């Protein structure tokens, strides 16, 4: 609101200058008078202050307070039992506080309104108690804002507030919501540690300098926040939403395993979470974030939405960051039965699979905000996370995301049918080179089939005998002989004997290592051996590759 535009309440107008388009003093009238508290005659001011009692409601919107005037007002409201000011509903919207404002240990029994107020110096609210809602919307703190050990029992709103100095909320307790939407922290080095039973809303907030946030809260909403310097956010119990946030410098989001420690060495009391079983931190969304400067440590990413994240391959994951998994066990209530092997799975894949016809139980469809992300959108996400794990030398984790990438490629609508068939075969035979048990099962089946076929039609009935023919000259001299070998004869009679099994097994084992056994085979047996010498070494190689991918570090 400009100074030329009169406020909505009856105002003092002291010093108004129509020629200069100035409305004058904007302070609201003191009840029964036509001037604000700052411009009231001394006798009238003394009479007004004398009429106040602890717990009285006051309205001094737009008034300019010097330190001495504010102290006089608070002294009139001071409770003799505690020695601290006690106010009912307090309205200081658009007020200007010159010097240091001292509301330390004050109790606001009703609502407290400081919307658009300007604090020229320090604003001291340490150990203050706000029993109703507290509104600091668009307030400007030009000095330090001290809310250490303050208690907020209602909703607290710092929407669009500007903190030009330190914003100290150490040991503050918010029993409702704490809203800092679109607030600006110019030089705040630390915010917290604090406890908030409701959500802490930072959406649209701007942090201009290096800052550390220490919050114990149920939810942290930091959508579209801007961090112009290095930052560290340490959390307990929270679910975090950082969609469309902008990180210009390295930023770390970490779960704090133990209660926060205050500067005096005490642990921060976490009474609102006394019944919470786990202080773990969950990330809800990183969509629209440039993850090149982002570090995540010890977070639960099972419900995190990654589709749309930029430079996801440069994301750093430290500590025990966990993802959701595929539903385990074999699902028999469909044909054919299906079994999903355990692997890391994105929340968006859970939502996509749960939305498909014939879905098996265990896939979670209730993924808030997942939208219509499908295989086309998720394949590059899996690819980027695979690279992030590879850069972190976590090959087993990278293998899980490679599997997810191949699954999304196989199910995508934009690939040719031939490529889908090739990927399906690769998946069925060895789980994309990552499932050793599957490759070994196919190898065992192929070997058994080879043995059976060789015993049935591949091994000759008997070992072909060699025949020597030639002519011996009557008068002596050089004799010429020809050695011939009978063609292998197809087997007849009982073909499945122990002797034939040993021969067939010998041929099969040699085929696995790409060697010839030297056994006498029928024509069919020759083709069987050739086929096994191609397929079985490939299956063995896939099994070895799968084992390597799972144990490589």
GROMACS .gro file of C-alpha atoms in nm, residues 13-492:
model
  480
   13UNK     CA    1  -0.340   1.168   0.919
   14UNK     CA    2  -0.088   1.365   1.122
   15UNK     CA    3   0.143   1.551   0.883
   16UNK     CA    4  -0.081   1.499   0.581
   17UNK     CA    5   0.017   1.709   0.279
   18UNK     CA    6  -0.237   1.705  -0.006
   19UNK     CA    7   0.005   1.898  -0.225
   20UNK     CA    8   0.262   1.624  -0.187
   21UNK     CA    9  -0.006   1.355  -0.220
   22UNK     CA   10   0.072   1.228   0.130
   23UNK     CA   11  -0.193   1.076   0.356
   24UNK     CA   12   0.015   1.153   0.664
   25UNK     CA   13   0.033   0.924   0.964
   26UNK     CA   14  -0.141   0.593   0.901
   27UNK     CA   15  -0.188   0.500   1.266
   28UNK     CA   16  -0.538   0.394   1.368
   29UNK     CA   17  -0.732   0.615   1.607
   30UNK     CA   18  -0.703   0.533   1.974
   31UNK     CA   19  -1.058   0.454   2.094
   32UNK     CA   20  -1.238   0.777   2.182
   33UNK     CA   21  -0.980   0.997   2.008
   34UNK     CA   22  -0.891   1.116   1.659
   35UNK     CA   23  -0.517   1.052   1.679
   36UNK     CA   24  -0.297   0.743   1.693
   37UNK     CA   25  -0.104   0.640   2.004
   38UNK     CA   26   0.213   0.805   1.875
   39UNK     CA   27   0.049   1.146   1.821
   40UNK     CA   28  -0.193   1.144   2.109
   41UNK     CA   29  -0.153   1.420   2.365
   42UNK     CA   30   0.056   1.312   2.662
   43UNK     CA   31  -0.232   1.333   2.909
   44UNK     CA   32  -0.464   1.137   2.682
   45UNK     CA   33  -0.193   0.877   2.618
   46UNK     CA   34  -0.131   0.832   2.989
   47UNK     CA   35  -0.502   0.793   3.049
   48UNK     CA   36  -0.533   0.534   2.774
   49UNK     CA   37  -0.238   0.332   2.900
   50UNK     CA   38  -0.372   0.346   3.253
   51UNK     CA   39  -0.701   0.198   3.131
   52UNK     CA   40  -0.529  -0.113   2.996
   53UNK     CA   41  -0.508  -0.434   3.199
   54UNK     CA   42  -0.313  -0.755   3.134
   55UNK     CA   43  -0.488  -0.961   2.866
   56UNK     CA   44  -0.658  -0.661   2.704
   57UNK     CA   45  -0.703  -0.656   2.329
   58UNK     CA   46  -0.531  -0.372   2.145
   59UNK     CA   47  -0.540  -0.234   1.792
   60UNK     CA   48  -0.252  -0.013   1.678
   61UNK     CA   49  -0.241  -0.076   1.308
   62UNK     CA   50  -0.020   0.158   1.108
   63UNK     CA   51   0.124   0.321   1.421
   64UNK     CA   52   0.491   0.416   1.444
   65UNK     CA   53   0.646   0.291   1.769
   66UNK     CA   54   0.964   0.416   1.924
   67UNK     CA   55   1.130   0.189   2.178
   68UNK     CA   56   1.003   0.400   2.465
   69UNK     CA   57   0.645   0.409   2.335
   70UNK     CA   58   0.634   0.030   2.286
   71UNK     CA   59   0.784  -0.027   2.630
   72UNK     CA   60   0.518   0.196   2.783
   73UNK     CA   61   0.245  -0.002   2.608
   74UNK     CA   62   0.389  -0.338   2.715
   75UNK     CA   63   0.439  -0.219   3.072
   76UNK     CA   64   0.070  -0.132   3.086
   77UNK     CA   65  -0.009  -0.491   2.983
   78UNK     CA   66   0.245  -0.659   3.208
   79UNK     CA   67   0.102  -0.933   3.429
   80UNK     CA   68   0.218  -0.879   3.789
   81UNK     CA   69   0.204  -1.252   3.853
   82UNK     CA   70   0.466  -1.331   3.590
   83UNK     CA   71   0.625  -0.995   3.521
   84UNK     CA   72   0.572  -1.047   3.148
   85UNK     CA   73   0.334  -0.874   2.905
   86UNK     CA   74   0.003  -1.051   2.844
   87UNK     CA   75  -0.205  -0.943   2.546
   88UNK     CA   76  -0.542  -1.050   2.411
   89UNK     CA   77  -0.597  -0.988   2.040
   90UNK     CA   78  -0.307  -0.773   1.923
   91UNK     CA   79  -0.320  -0.593   1.590
   92UNK     CA   80   0.005  -0.431   1.476
   93UNK     CA   81  -0.049  -0.467   1.100
   94UNK     CA   82   0.148  -0.210   0.896
   95UNK     CA   83   0.303  -0.073   1.214
   96UNK     CA   84   0.659   0.061   1.208
   97UNK     CA   85   0.887  -0.035   1.497
   98UNK     CA   86   1.190   0.187   1.541
   99UNK     CA   87   1.483   0.051   1.734
  100UNK     CA   88   1.471  -0.287   1.904
  101UNK     CA   89   1.133  -0.449   1.961
  102UNK     CA   90   1.119  -0.650   2.282
  103UNK     CA   91   0.830  -0.894   2.305
  104UNK     CA   92   1.039  -1.145   2.500
  105UNK     CA   93   0.832  -1.387   2.710
  106UNK     CA   94   0.513  -1.206   2.608
  107UNK     CA   95   0.190  -1.403   2.587
  108UNK     CA   96  -0.056  -1.339   2.305
  109UNK     CA   97  -0.379  -1.500   2.422
  110UNK     CA   98  -0.569  -1.415   2.105
  111UNK     CA   99  -0.456  -1.361   1.750
  112UNK     CA  100  -0.141  -1.160   1.683
  113UNK     CA  101  -0.133  -0.953   1.366
  114UNK     CA  102   0.197  -0.808   1.239
  115UNK     CA  103   0.112  -0.819   0.868
  116UNK     CA  104   0.320  -0.571   0.659
  117UNK     CA  105   0.484  -0.444   0.977
  118UNK     CA  106   0.836  -0.301   0.948
  119UNK     CA  107   1.093  -0.381   1.217
  120UNK     CA  108   1.370  -0.124   1.172
  121UNK     CA  109   1.592  -0.284   1.433
  122UNK     CA  110   1.595  -0.618   1.608
  123UNK     CA  111   1.271  -0.806   1.669
  124UNK     CA  112   1.296  -1.002   1.993
  125UNK     CA  113   1.025  -1.260   2.046
  126UNK     CA  114   1.227  -1.516   2.245
  127UNK     CA  115   1.015  -1.739   2.467
  128UNK     CA  116   0.698  -1.561   2.354
  129UNK     CA  117   0.376  -1.765   2.348
  130UNK     CA  118   0.119  -1.723   2.071
  131UNK     CA  119  -0.199  -1.904   2.175
  132UNK     CA  120  -0.394  -1.803   1.864
  133UNK     CA  121  -0.294  -1.748   1.505
  134UNK     CA  122   0.010  -1.529   1.440
  135UNK     CA  123   0.029  -1.332   1.116
  136UNK     CA  124   0.354  -1.180   0.991
  137UNK     CA  125   0.255  -1.165   0.624
  138UNK     CA  126   0.474  -0.929   0.420
  139UNK     CA  127   0.651  -0.814   0.735
  140UNK     CA  128   1.004  -0.677   0.695
  141UNK     CA  129   1.272  -0.759   0.952
  142UNK     CA  130   1.567  -0.528   0.884
  143UNK     CA  131   1.759  -0.649   1.186
  144UNK     CA  132   1.779  -0.984   1.357
  145UNK     CA  133   1.451  -1.170   1.408
  146UNK     CA  134   1.476  -1.375   1.725
  147UNK     CA  135   1.203  -1.631   1.788
  148UNK     CA  136   1.411  -1.873   1.992
  149UNK     CA  137   1.207  -2.093   2.229
  150UNK     CA  138   0.886  -1.925   2.113
  151UNK     CA  139   0.568  -2.134   2.118
  152UNK     CA  140   0.305  -2.103   1.843
  153UNK     CA  141  -0.016  -2.289   1.924
  154UNK     CA  142  -0.210  -2.180   1.617
  155UNK     CA  143  -0.121  -2.126   1.255
  156UNK     CA  144   0.177  -1.898   1.198
  157UNK     CA  145   0.206  -1.706   0.873
  158UNK     CA  146   0.521  -1.535   0.752
  159UNK     CA  147   0.399  -1.519   0.391
  160UNK     CA  148   0.613  -1.282   0.180
  161UNK     CA  149   0.800  -1.169   0.492
  162UNK     CA  150   1.154  -1.038   0.444
  163UNK     CA  151   1.432  -1.129   0.687
  164UNK     CA  152   1.730  -0.905   0.614
  165UNK     CA  153   1.926  -1.025   0.917
  166UNK     CA  154   1.939  -1.345   1.116
  167UNK     CA  155   1.614  -1.540   1.153
  168UNK     CA  156   1.658  -1.731   1.476
  169UNK     CA  157   1.393  -1.991   1.557
  170UNK     CA  158   1.608  -2.215   1.776
  171UNK     CA  159   1.394  -2.432   2.004
  172UNK     CA  160   1.073  -2.272   1.870
  173UNK     CA  161   0.763  -2.492   1.883
  174UNK     CA  162   0.484  -2.465   1.626
  175UNK     CA  163   0.178  -2.664   1.726
  176UNK     CA  164  -0.003  -2.577   1.404
  177UNK     CA  165   0.116  -2.482   1.055
  178UNK     CA  166   0.424  -2.267   0.997
  179UNK     CA  167   0.384  -2.081   0.669
  180UNK     CA  168   0.683  -1.899   0.517
  181UNK     CA  169   0.546  -1.899   0.163
  182UNK     CA  170   0.733  -1.656  -0.066
  183UNK     CA  171   0.938  -1.528   0.228
  184UNK     CA  172   1.287  -1.388   0.163
  185UNK     CA  173   1.582  -1.478   0.384
  186UNK     CA  174   1.859  -1.240   0.279
  187UNK     CA  175   2.136  -1.334   0.520
  188UNK     CA  176   1.985  -1.591   0.757
  189UNK     CA  177   2.263  -1.837   0.843
  190UNK     CA  178   2.047  -2.078   1.042
  191UNK     CA  179   1.677  -2.150   1.073
  192UNK     CA  180   1.603  -2.374   1.368
  193UNK     CA  181   1.635  -2.627   1.512
  194UNK     CA  182   1.260  -2.604   1.555
  195UNK     CA  183   0.964  -2.836   1.600
  196UNK     CA  184   0.644  -2.807   1.398
  197UNK     CA  185   0.349  -3.040   1.451
  198UNK     CA  186   0.198  -2.935   1.117
  199UNK     CA  187   0.363  -2.862   0.785
  200UNK     CA  188   0.637  -2.607   0.733
  201UNK     CA  189   0.554  -2.426   0.409
  202UNK     CA  190   0.851  -2.266   0.230
  203UNK     CA  191   0.706  -2.274  -0.121
  204UNK     CA  192   0.832  -1.979  -0.323
  205UNK     CA  193   1.078  -1.872  -0.052
  206UNK     CA  194   1.417  -1.725  -0.148
  207UNK     CA  195   1.740  -1.787   0.044
  208UNK     CA  196   2.009  -1.535  -0.048
  209UNK     CA  197   2.305  -1.666   0.151
  210UNK     CA  198   2.451  -1.985   0.297
  211UNK     CA  199   2.194  -2.135   0.531
  212UNK     CA  200   2.130  -2.440   0.744
  213UNK     CA  201   1.773  -2.548   0.817
  214UNK     CA  202   1.711  -2.789   1.105
  215UNK     CA  203   1.347  -2.893   1.121
  216UNK     CA  204   1.147  -3.161   1.298
  217UNK     CA  205   0.816  -3.148   1.113
  218UNK     CA  206   0.558  -3.375   0.955
  219UNK     CA  207   0.589  -3.215   0.613
  220UNK     CA  208   0.817  -2.965   0.441
  221UNK     CA  209   0.675  -2.800   0.133
  222UNK     CA  210   0.952  -2.626  -0.058
  223UNK     CA  211   0.807  -2.608  -0.409
  224UNK     CA  212   0.959  -2.338  -0.632
  225UNK     CA  213   1.207  -2.231  -0.366
  226UNK     CA  214   1.528  -2.062  -0.478
  227UNK     CA  215   1.860  -2.125  -0.306
  228UNK     CA  216   2.123  -1.874  -0.416
  229UNK     CA  217   2.407  -2.017  -0.210
  230UNK     CA  218   2.512  -2.341  -0.044
  231UNK     CA  219   2.252  -2.487   0.187
  232UNK     CA  220   2.202  -2.784   0.414
  233UNK     CA  221   1.857  -2.905   0.520
  234UNK     CA  222   1.853  -3.151   0.808
  235UNK     CA  223   1.518  -3.306   0.887
  236UNK     CA  224   1.336  -3.547   1.114
  237UNK     CA  225   0.994  -3.711   1.064
  238UNK     CA  226   0.929  -3.510   0.748
  239UNK     CA  227   0.788  -3.574   0.403
  240UNK     CA  228   0.960  -3.335   0.165
  241UNK     CA  229   0.826  -3.182  -0.158
  242UNK     CA  230   1.096  -2.997  -0.359
  243UNK     CA  231   0.925  -2.986  -0.697
  244UNK     CA  232   1.047  -2.703  -0.927
  245UNK     CA  233   1.299  -2.584  -0.668
  246UNK     CA  234   1.611  -2.408  -0.802
  247UNK     CA  235   1.952  -2.490  -0.657
  248UNK     CA  236   2.229  -2.264  -0.783
  249UNK     CA  237   2.492  -2.412  -0.552
  250UNK     CA  238   2.540  -2.745  -0.374
  251UNK     CA  239   2.244  -2.830  -0.154
  252UNK     CA  240   2.218  -3.125   0.083
  253UNK     CA  241   1.897  -3.279   0.215
  254UNK     CA  242   1.970  -3.524   0.494
  255UNK     CA  243   1.785  -3.718   0.760
  256UNK     CA  244   1.900  -3.653   1.114
  257UNK     CA  245   1.907  -3.981   1.308
  258UNK     CA  246   1.915  -3.827   1.657
  259UNK     CA  247   1.731  -3.530   1.812
  260UNK     CA  248   1.881  -3.192   1.729
  261UNK     CA  249   2.126  -3.046   1.980
  262UNK     CA  250   2.082  -2.680   2.076
  263UNK     CA  251   2.364  -2.431   2.125
  264UNK     CA  252   2.350  -2.479   2.501
  265UNK     CA  253   2.403  -2.855   2.462
  266UNK     CA  254   2.043  -2.960   2.536
  267UNK     CA  255   1.847  -3.183   2.299
  268UNK     CA  256   1.551  -3.028   2.123
  269UNK     CA  257   1.226  -3.152   2.278
  270UNK     CA  258   1.007  -3.329   2.022
  271UNK     CA  259   0.681  -3.359   2.216
  272UNK     CA  260   0.451  -3.349   1.908
  273UNK     CA  261   0.626  -3.662   1.779
  274UNK     CA  262   0.647  -3.862   2.100
  275UNK     CA  263   0.428  -4.136   1.949
  276UNK     CA  264   0.593  -4.135   1.604
  277UNK     CA  265   0.763  -4.471   1.545
  278UNK     CA  266   1.027  -4.355   1.300
  279UNK     CA  267   1.210  -4.021   1.258
  280UNK     CA  268   1.293  -4.109   0.898
  281UNK     CA  269   1.256  -3.858   0.615
  282UNK     CA  270   1.067  -3.925   0.292
  283UNK     CA  271   1.094  -3.732  -0.034
  284UNK     CA  272   0.768  -3.682  -0.223
  285UNK     CA  273   0.885  -3.508  -0.541
  286UNK     CA  274   1.191  -3.375  -0.719
  287UNK     CA  275   1.013  -3.296  -1.045
  288UNK     CA  276   1.149  -2.996  -1.230
  289UNK     CA  277   1.464  -2.981  -1.017
  290UNK     CA  278   1.813  -2.948  -1.166
  291UNK     CA  279   1.982  -3.222  -0.964
  292UNK     CA  280   2.337  -3.132  -1.069
  293UNK     CA  281   2.399  -2.967  -0.729
  294UNK     CA  282   2.178  -3.190  -0.516
  295UNK     CA  283   2.296  -3.437  -0.251
  296UNK     CA  284   2.050  -3.673  -0.080
  297UNK     CA  285   2.157  -3.856   0.234
  298UNK     CA  286   1.976  -4.133   0.426
  299UNK     CA  287   1.636  -4.057   0.272
  300UNK     CA  288   1.337  -4.274   0.185
  301UNK     CA  289   1.282  -4.231  -0.190
  302UNK     CA  290   1.018  -4.501  -0.224
  303UNK     CA  291   0.745  -4.247  -0.300
  304UNK     CA  292   0.957  -3.986  -0.476
  305UNK     CA  293   0.853  -3.864  -0.822
  306UNK     CA  294   1.158  -3.830  -1.047
  307UNK     CA  295   1.007  -3.786  -1.395
  308UNK     CA  296   1.097  -3.439  -1.519
  309UNK     CA  297   1.408  -3.400  -1.304
  310UNK     CA  298   1.699  -3.243  -1.494
  311UNK     CA  299   2.057  -3.379  -1.480
  312UNK     CA  300   1.938  -3.672  -1.273
  313UNK     CA  301   2.254  -3.860  -1.371
  314UNK     CA  302   2.454  -3.611  -1.160
  315UNK     CA  303   2.246  -3.666  -0.846
  316UNK     CA  304   2.456  -3.777  -0.548
  317UNK     CA  305   2.307  -4.039  -0.318
  318UNK     CA  306   2.483  -4.096   0.012
  319UNK     CA  307   2.414  -4.315   0.310
  320UNK     CA  308   2.112  -4.545   0.314
  321UNK     CA  309   1.883  -4.398   0.049
  322UNK     CA  310   1.604  -4.649  -0.012
  323UNK     CA  311   1.367  -4.704  -0.303
  324UNK     CA  312   1.044  -4.899  -0.337
  325UNK     CA  313   1.064  -5.260  -0.455
  326UNK     CA  314   0.868  -5.486  -0.685
  327UNK     CA  315   0.596  -5.699  -0.519
  328UNK     CA  316   0.762  -6.028  -0.415
  329UNK     CA  317   0.657  -6.391  -0.450
  330UNK     CA  318   0.479  -6.578  -0.728
  331UNK     CA  319   0.132  -6.457  -0.824
  332UNK     CA  320  -0.082  -6.760  -0.912
  333UNK     CA  321  -0.421  -6.590  -0.951
  334UNK     CA  322  -0.364  -6.522  -1.318
  335UNK     CA  323  -0.255  -6.716  -1.622
  336UNK     CA  324   0.023  -6.747  -1.689
  337UNK     CA  325   0.152  -6.711  -1.331
  338UNK     CA  326   0.399  -6.426  -1.286
  339UNK     CA  327   0.687  -6.366  -1.050
  340UNK     CA  328   0.866  -6.035  -1.005
  341UNK     CA  329   1.222  -6.059  -0.881
  342UNK     CA  330   1.322  -5.814  -0.610
  343UNK     CA  331   1.468  -5.489  -0.742
  344UNK     CA  332   1.454  -5.116  -0.682
  345UNK     CA  333   1.148  -4.963  -0.847
  346UNK     CA  334   1.039  -4.602  -0.897
  347UNK     CA  335   0.708  -4.480  -0.760
  348UNK     CA  336   0.598  -4.387  -1.113
  349UNK     CA  337   0.646  -4.748  -1.229
  350UNK     CA  338   0.432  -4.866  -0.938
  351UNK     CA  339   0.158  -4.630  -1.049
  352UNK     CA  340   0.188  -4.728  -1.417
  353UNK     CA  341   0.179  -5.103  -1.352
  354UNK     CA  342  -0.106  -5.071  -1.102
  355UNK     CA  343  -0.311  -4.890  -1.368
  356UNK     CA  344  -0.272  -5.165  -1.631
  357UNK     CA  345  -0.533  -5.435  -1.701
  358UNK     CA  346  -0.470  -5.769  -1.530
  359UNK     CA  347  -0.240  -5.614  -1.272
  360UNK     CA  348  -0.115  -5.838  -0.991
  361UNK     CA  349  -0.153  -5.739  -0.629
  362UNK     CA  350   0.127  -5.540  -0.471
  363UNK     CA  351   0.172  -5.258  -0.719
  364UNK     CA  352   0.077  -4.929  -0.555
  365UNK     CA  353  -0.166  -4.716  -0.756
  366UNK     CA  354  -0.201  -4.449  -0.487
  367UNK     CA  355   0.104  -4.244  -0.592
  368UNK     CA  356  -0.002  -3.883  -0.550
  369UNK     CA  357   0.097  -3.669  -0.847
  370UNK     CA  358   0.235  -3.953  -1.059
  371UNK     CA  359   0.017  -3.843  -1.351
  372UNK     CA  360   0.048  -4.029  -1.678
  373UNK     CA  361   0.417  -4.110  -1.666
  374UNK     CA  362   0.465  -4.433  -1.862
  375UNK     CA  363   0.748  -4.635  -2.017
  376UNK     CA  364   0.847  -4.360  -2.261
  377UNK     CA  365   0.896  -4.111  -1.977
  378UNK     CA  366   1.045  -4.355  -1.727
  379UNK     CA  367   1.313  -4.519  -1.945
  380UNK     CA  368   1.539  -4.208  -1.943
  381UNK     CA  369   1.477  -4.166  -1.569
  382UNK     CA  370   1.600  -4.519  -1.500
  383UNK     CA  371   1.895  -4.460  -1.736
  384UNK     CA  372   1.999  -4.144  -1.553
  385UNK     CA  373   1.971  -4.305  -1.209
  386UNK     CA  374   2.174  -4.602  -1.334
  387UNK     CA  375   2.454  -4.366  -1.430
  388UNK     CA  376   2.432  -4.190  -1.094
  389UNK     CA  377   2.476  -4.525  -0.918
  390UNK     CA  378   2.760  -4.621  -1.149
  391UNK     CA  379   2.941  -4.295  -1.077
  392UNK     CA  380   2.895  -4.371  -0.708
  393UNK     CA  381   3.057  -4.715  -0.761
  394UNK     CA  382   2.737  -4.890  -0.656
  395UNK     CA  383   2.712  -5.148  -0.933
  396UNK     CA  384   2.436  -5.367  -0.780
  397UNK     CA  385   2.215  -5.059  -0.747
  398UNK     CA  386   2.302  -4.957  -1.101
  399UNK     CA  387   2.205  -5.306  -1.217
  400UNK     CA  388   1.855  -5.264  -1.071
  401UNK     CA  389   1.804  -4.941  -1.262
  402UNK     CA  390   1.942  -5.097  -1.580
  403UNK     CA  391   1.676  -5.367  -1.539
  404UNK     CA  392   1.411  -5.099  -1.495
  405UNK     CA  393   1.536  -4.915  -1.803
  406UNK     CA  394   1.517  -5.232  -2.015
  407UNK     CA  395   1.168  -5.308  -1.882
  408UNK     CA  396   1.048  -4.964  -1.981
  409UNK     CA  397   1.207  -5.001  -2.326
  410UNK     CA  398   1.039  -5.339  -2.373
  411UNK     CA  399   0.698  -5.197  -2.286
  412UNK     CA  400   0.733  -4.867  -2.473
  413UNK     CA  401   0.505  -4.801  -2.768
  414UNK     CA  402   0.765  -4.644  -2.994
  415UNK     CA  403   0.991  -4.943  -3.063
  416UNK     CA  404   0.961  -5.181  -3.362
  417UNK     CA  405   0.806  -5.520  -3.309
  418UNK     CA  406   1.135  -5.691  -3.393
  419UNK     CA  407   1.321  -5.496  -3.123
  420UNK     CA  408   1.048  -5.575  -2.871
  421UNK     CA  409   1.079  -5.944  -2.958
  422UNK     CA  410   1.457  -5.931  -2.910
  423UNK     CA  411   1.420  -5.756  -2.575
  424UNK     CA  412   1.155  -6.006  -2.467
  425UNK     CA  413   1.388  -6.294  -2.549
  426UNK     CA  414   1.672  -6.124  -2.360
  427UNK     CA  415   1.441  -6.077  -2.062
  428UNK     CA  416   1.306  -6.433  -2.071
  429UNK     CA  417   1.647  -6.599  -2.105
  430UNK     CA  418   1.849  -6.406  -1.847
  431UNK     CA  419   1.657  -6.106  -1.710
  432UNK     CA  420   1.861  -5.871  -1.931
  433UNK     CA  421   2.185  -6.037  -1.823
  434UNK     CA  422   2.107  -5.975  -1.455
  435UNK     CA  423   1.926  -6.288  -1.338
  436UNK     CA  424   2.180  -6.570  -1.311
  437UNK     CA  425   1.923  -6.819  -1.183
  438UNK     CA  426   1.710  -6.767  -1.494
  439UNK     CA  427   2.003  -6.818  -1.730
  440UNK     CA  428   2.118  -7.125  -1.537
  441UNK     CA  429   1.766  -7.268  -1.544
  442UNK     CA  430   1.753  -7.231  -1.923
  443UNK     CA  431   2.103  -7.378  -1.947
  444UNK     CA  432   2.000  -7.679  -1.740
  445UNK     CA  433   1.687  -7.723  -1.949
  446UNK     CA  434   1.887  -7.697  -2.273
  447UNK     CA  435   2.141  -7.951  -2.148
  448UNK     CA  436   1.869  -8.194  -2.042
  449UNK     CA  437   1.698  -8.159  -2.379
  450UNK     CA  438   2.031  -8.215  -2.556
  451UNK     CA  439   2.099  -8.530  -2.355
  452UNK     CA  440   1.751  -8.668  -2.427
  453UNK     CA  441   1.772  -8.592  -2.801
  454UNK     CA  442   2.119  -8.744  -2.829
  455UNK     CA  443   2.009  -9.061  -2.652
  456UNK     CA  444   1.700  -9.080  -2.871
  457UNK     CA  445   1.836  -9.005  -3.217
  458UNK     CA  446   2.183  -8.853  -3.192
  459UNK     CA  447   2.413  -9.134  -3.082
  460UNK     CA  448   2.496  -9.408  -3.332
  461UNK     CA  449   2.371  -9.760  -3.264
  462UNK     CA  450   2.724  -9.898  -3.247
  463UNK     CA  451   3.065  -9.756  -3.297
  464UNK     CA  452   3.123  -9.775  -3.673
  465UNK     CA  453   3.387 -10.035  -3.762
  466UNK     CA  454   3.679  -9.964  -3.986
  467UNK     CA  455   3.729 -10.183  -4.295
  468UNK     CA  456   4.067 -10.225  -4.466
  469UNK     CA  457   4.071 -10.330  -4.831
  470UNK     CA  458   4.362 -10.360  -5.069
  471UNK     CA  459   4.562 -10.580  -5.312
  472UNK     CA  460   4.893 -10.757  -5.247
  473UNK     CA  461   5.098 -10.806  -5.563
  474UNK     CA  462   5.174 -11.171  -5.633
  475UNK     CA  463   5.543 -11.116  -5.697
  476UNK     CA  464   5.585 -10.895  -5.399
  477UNK     CA  465   5.636 -10.523  -5.400
  478UNK     CA  466   5.437 -10.228  -5.270
  479UNK     CA  467   5.087 -10.304  -5.140
  480UNK     CA  468   4.807 -10.048  -5.137
  481UNK     CA  469   4.526 -10.055  -4.879
  482UNK     CA  470   4.216  -9.836  -4.831
  483UNK     CA  471   4.075  -9.782  -4.485
  484UNK     CA  472   3.704  -9.714  -4.480
  485UNK     CA  473   3.463  -9.648  -4.196
  486UNK     CA  474   3.098  -9.743  -4.192
  487UNK     CA  475   2.840  -9.466  -4.165
  488UNK     CA  476   2.688  -9.431  -3.815
  489UNK     CA  477   2.364  -9.620  -3.799
  490UNK     CA  478   2.052  -9.483  -3.638
  491UNK     CA  479   1.975  -9.640  -3.305
  492UNK     CA  480   1.715  -9.910  -3.263
   0.00000   0.00000   0.00000
